[in-house]
Coordinates of C-alpha atoms in Angstrom, one line a residue:
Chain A
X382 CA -10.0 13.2 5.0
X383 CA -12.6 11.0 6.8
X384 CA -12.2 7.8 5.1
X385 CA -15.7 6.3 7.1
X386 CA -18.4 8.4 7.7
X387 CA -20.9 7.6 10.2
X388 CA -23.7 10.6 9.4
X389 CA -26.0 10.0 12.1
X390 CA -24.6 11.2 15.2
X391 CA -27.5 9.6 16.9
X392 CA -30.4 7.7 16.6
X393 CA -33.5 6.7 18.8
X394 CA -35.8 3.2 18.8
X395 CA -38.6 2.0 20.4
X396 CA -37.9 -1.1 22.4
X397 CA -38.5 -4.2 20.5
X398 CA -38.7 -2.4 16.4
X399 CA -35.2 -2.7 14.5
X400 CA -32.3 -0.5 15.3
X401 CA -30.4 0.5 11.6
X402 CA -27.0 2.2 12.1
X403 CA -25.5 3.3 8.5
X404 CA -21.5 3.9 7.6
X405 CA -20.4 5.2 4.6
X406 CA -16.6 4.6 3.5
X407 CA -14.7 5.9 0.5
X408 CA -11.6 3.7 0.3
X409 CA -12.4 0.9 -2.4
X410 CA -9.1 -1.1 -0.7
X411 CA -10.8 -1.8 2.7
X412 CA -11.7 -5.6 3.0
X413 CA -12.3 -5.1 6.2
X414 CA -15.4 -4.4 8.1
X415 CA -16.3 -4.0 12.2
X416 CA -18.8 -2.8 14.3
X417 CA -18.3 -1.6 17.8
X418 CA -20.3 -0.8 20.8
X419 CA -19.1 1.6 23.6
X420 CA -20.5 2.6 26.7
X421 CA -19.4 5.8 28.7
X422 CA -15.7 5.2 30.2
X423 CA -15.3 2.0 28.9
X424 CA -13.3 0.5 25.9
X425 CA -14.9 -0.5 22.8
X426 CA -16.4 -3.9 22.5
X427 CA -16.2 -5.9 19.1
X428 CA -19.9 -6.9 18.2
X429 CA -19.7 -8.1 14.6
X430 CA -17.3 -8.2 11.8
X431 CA -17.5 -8.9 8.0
X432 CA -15.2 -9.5 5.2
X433 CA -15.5 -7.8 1.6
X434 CA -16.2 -11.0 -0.2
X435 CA -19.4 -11.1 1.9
X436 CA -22.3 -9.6 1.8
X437 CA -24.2 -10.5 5.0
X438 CA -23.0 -11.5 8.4
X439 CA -25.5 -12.3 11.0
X440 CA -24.7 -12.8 14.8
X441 CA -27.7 -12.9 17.1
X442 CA -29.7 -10.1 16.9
X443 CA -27.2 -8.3 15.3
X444 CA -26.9 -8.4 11.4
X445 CA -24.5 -6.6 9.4
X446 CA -25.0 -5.7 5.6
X447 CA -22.3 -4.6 3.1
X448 CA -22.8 -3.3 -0.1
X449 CA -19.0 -2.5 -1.8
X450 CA -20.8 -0.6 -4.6
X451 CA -22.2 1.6 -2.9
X452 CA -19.3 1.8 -0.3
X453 CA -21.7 1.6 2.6
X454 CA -22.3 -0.7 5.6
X455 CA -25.1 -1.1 8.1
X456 CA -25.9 -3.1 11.4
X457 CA -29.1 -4.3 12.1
X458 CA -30.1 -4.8 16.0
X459 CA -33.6 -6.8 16.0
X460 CA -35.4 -6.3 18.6
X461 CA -33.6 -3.6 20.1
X462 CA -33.4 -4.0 23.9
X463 CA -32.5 -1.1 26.5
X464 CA -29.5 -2.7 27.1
X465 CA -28.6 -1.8 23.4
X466 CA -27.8 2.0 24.3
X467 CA -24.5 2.6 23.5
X468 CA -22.1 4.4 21.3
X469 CA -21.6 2.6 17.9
X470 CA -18.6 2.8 16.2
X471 CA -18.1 1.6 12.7
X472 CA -14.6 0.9 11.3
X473 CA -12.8 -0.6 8.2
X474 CA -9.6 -1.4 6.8
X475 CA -7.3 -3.8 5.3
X476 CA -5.7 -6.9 6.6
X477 CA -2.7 -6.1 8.0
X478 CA -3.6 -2.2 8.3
X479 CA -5.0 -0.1 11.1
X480 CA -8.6 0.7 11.0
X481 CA -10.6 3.5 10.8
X482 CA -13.0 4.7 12.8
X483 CA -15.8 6.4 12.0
X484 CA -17.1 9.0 14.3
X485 CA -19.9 7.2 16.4
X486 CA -23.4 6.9 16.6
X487 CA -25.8 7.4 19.6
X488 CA -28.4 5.0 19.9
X489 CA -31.2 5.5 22.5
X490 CA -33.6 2.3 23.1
X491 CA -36.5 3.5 25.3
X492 CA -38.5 1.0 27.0
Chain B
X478 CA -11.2 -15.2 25.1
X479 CA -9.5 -12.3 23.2
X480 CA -9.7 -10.1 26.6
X481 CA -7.4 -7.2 27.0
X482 CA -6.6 -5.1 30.3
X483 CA -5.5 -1.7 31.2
X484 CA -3.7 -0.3 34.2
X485 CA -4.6 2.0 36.0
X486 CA -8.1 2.3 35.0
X487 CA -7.7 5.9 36.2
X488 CA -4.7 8.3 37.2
X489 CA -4.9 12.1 38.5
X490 CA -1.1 13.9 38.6
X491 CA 0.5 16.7 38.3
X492 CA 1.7 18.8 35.7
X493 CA 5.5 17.9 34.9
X494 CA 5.3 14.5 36.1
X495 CA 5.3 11.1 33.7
X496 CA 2.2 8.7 33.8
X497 CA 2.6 5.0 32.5
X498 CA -0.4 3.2 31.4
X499 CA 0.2 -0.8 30.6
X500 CA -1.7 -2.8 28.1
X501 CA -2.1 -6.6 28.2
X502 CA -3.2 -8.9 26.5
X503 CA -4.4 -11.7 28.5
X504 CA -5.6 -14.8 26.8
X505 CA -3.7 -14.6 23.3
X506 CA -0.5 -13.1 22.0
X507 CA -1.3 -9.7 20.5
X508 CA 1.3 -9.3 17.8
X509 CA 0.3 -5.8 17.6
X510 CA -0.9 -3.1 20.2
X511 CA -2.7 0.0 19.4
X512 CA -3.1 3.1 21.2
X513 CA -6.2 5.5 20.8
X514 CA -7.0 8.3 22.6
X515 CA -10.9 9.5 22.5
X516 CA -11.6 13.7 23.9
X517 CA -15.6 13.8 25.5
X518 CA -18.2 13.3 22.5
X519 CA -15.0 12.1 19.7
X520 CA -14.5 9.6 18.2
X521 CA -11.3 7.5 19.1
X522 CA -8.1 8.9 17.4
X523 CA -5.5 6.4 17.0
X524 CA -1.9 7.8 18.4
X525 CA 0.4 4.9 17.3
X526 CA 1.1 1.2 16.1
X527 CA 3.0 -0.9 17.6
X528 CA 4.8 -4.3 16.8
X529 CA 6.5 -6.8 19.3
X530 CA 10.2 -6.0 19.6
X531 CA 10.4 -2.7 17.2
X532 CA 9.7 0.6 17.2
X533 CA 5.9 2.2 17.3
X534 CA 4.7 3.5 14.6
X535 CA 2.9 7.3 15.5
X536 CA 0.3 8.8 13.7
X537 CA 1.2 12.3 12.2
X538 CA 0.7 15.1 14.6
X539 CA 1.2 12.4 17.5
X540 CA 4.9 13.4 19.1
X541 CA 6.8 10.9 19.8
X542 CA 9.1 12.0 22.5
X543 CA 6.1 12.7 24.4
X544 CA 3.7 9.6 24.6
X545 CA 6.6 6.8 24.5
X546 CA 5.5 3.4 23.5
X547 CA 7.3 0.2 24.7
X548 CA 6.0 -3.4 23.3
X549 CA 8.5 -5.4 24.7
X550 CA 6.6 -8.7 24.3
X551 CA 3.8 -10.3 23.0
X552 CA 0.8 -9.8 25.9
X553 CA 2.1 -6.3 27.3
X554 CA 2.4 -2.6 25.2
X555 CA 3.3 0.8 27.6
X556 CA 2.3 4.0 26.8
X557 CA 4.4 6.6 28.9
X558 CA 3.0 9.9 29.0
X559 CA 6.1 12.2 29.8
X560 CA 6.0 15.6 31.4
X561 CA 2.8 15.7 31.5
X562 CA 0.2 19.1 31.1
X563 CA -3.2 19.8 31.6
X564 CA -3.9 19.4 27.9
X565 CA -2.8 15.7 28.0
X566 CA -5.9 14.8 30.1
X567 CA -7.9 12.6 28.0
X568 CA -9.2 8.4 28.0
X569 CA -6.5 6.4 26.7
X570 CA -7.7 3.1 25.0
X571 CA -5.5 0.4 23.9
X572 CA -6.2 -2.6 21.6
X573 CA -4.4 -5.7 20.2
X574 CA -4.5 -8.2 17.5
X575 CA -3.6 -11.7 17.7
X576 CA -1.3 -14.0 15.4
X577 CA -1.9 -14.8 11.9
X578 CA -4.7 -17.4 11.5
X579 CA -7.2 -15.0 13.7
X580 CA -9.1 -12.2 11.9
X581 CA -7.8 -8.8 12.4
X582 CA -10.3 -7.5 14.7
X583 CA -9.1 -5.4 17.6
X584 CA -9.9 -6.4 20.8
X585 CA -9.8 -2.9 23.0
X586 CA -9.2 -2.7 26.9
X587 CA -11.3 -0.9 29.1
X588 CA -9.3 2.5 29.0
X589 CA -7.5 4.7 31.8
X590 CA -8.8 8.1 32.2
X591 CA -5.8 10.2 32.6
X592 CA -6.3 13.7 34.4
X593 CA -3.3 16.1 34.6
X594 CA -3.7 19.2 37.6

């Protein structure tokens, strides 16, 4: 049962345009929402979070978006920058609870 | 802040023997550890929970007697990978959470790449 879905197992971006990574989630109780970025044999880094009562959360160049109705979540890298290739994981949960992760997506920033 | 280290950031053994990978918190008390393992091109699996000063809590399918977990305090969680086989060669990541008061984010450690002859 994957509770967050991440459909695009990769995605590639012209340095400079916007960079849109997409997560789906079906559990209505999450209130709980992160972004990670991973490189090859490294851990996870935490880039940006954002509650349920929110809607927005900006950091940066990095901008998440929530929308509970539809149960889906996106991140937002503008401008994208090589240094932006990585492994993005989304994840969600509840306050007190483990995560979820969603499976990953590849983004490629060529320069 | 909220940085979190791993040791050994690699191990090769052999088959049979028991590997023990340590997790620590260094700048904040992480009231709870988790332990992930992630196969080439998955996603990370979480193996098990744990909580300062009681028992881990292990995912199903995730055996207990095999991959002990030890949080005795509040910067430092051990995952012990007993008897270990060829099959048990995987990245291990670990991550905490701080006290009450912070958000819940996990903060993740760099990983140990664990490789069983």
């Amino acid at each position: 049962d994957q509770q967050v879905k991440q459909n695009s197992p990769s995605l590639s971006v012209q340095e400079g345009r916007i960079s849109i990574l997409n997560c789906d989630y079906t559990n209505s109780m999450f209130d709980y929402f992160l972004w990670y970025k991973k490189y090859p044999a490294e851990g996870p880094t935490f880039l940006i979070s954002i509650s349920s009562i929110k809607d927005k959360n900006e950091d940066g160049r990095f901008t998440v978006f929530l929308n509970k109705s539809a149960k889906h979540l996106s991140l937002h890298i503008v401008p994208s920058q090589p240094g932006d290739s990585a492994v993005y994981f989304c994840a969600a949960g509840k306050y007190g609870n483990k995560l979820v992760f969603g499976a990953g997506t590849i983004l490629r920033v060529k320069s | 802040g909220a940085v979190v280290s791993q040791h050994p950031s690699w191990v090769i053994c052999k088959s049979g023997t028991s590997v023990k990978i340590e997790c620590r918190s260094l700048d904040f008390q992480a009231t709870t550890m988790f332990w992930y393992r992630q196969f080439p091109k998955q996603s990370l699996m979480l193996m098990a929970t744990s909580n300062e000063g009681s028992k881990a809590t292990y995912e199903q399918g995730v055996e207990k007697d095999k991959f002990l977990i030890n949080h005795a305090s509040l910067t430092l969680s051990t995952l012990t990978v007993t008897s270990a086989h060829p099959e048990d060669s995987s990245f291990y990541i670990c991550s905490a959470t701080g006290l009450a008061g912070l958000t819940d984010t996990q903060y993740f450690g760099p990983g140990t790449r664990l490789t069983v002859l």
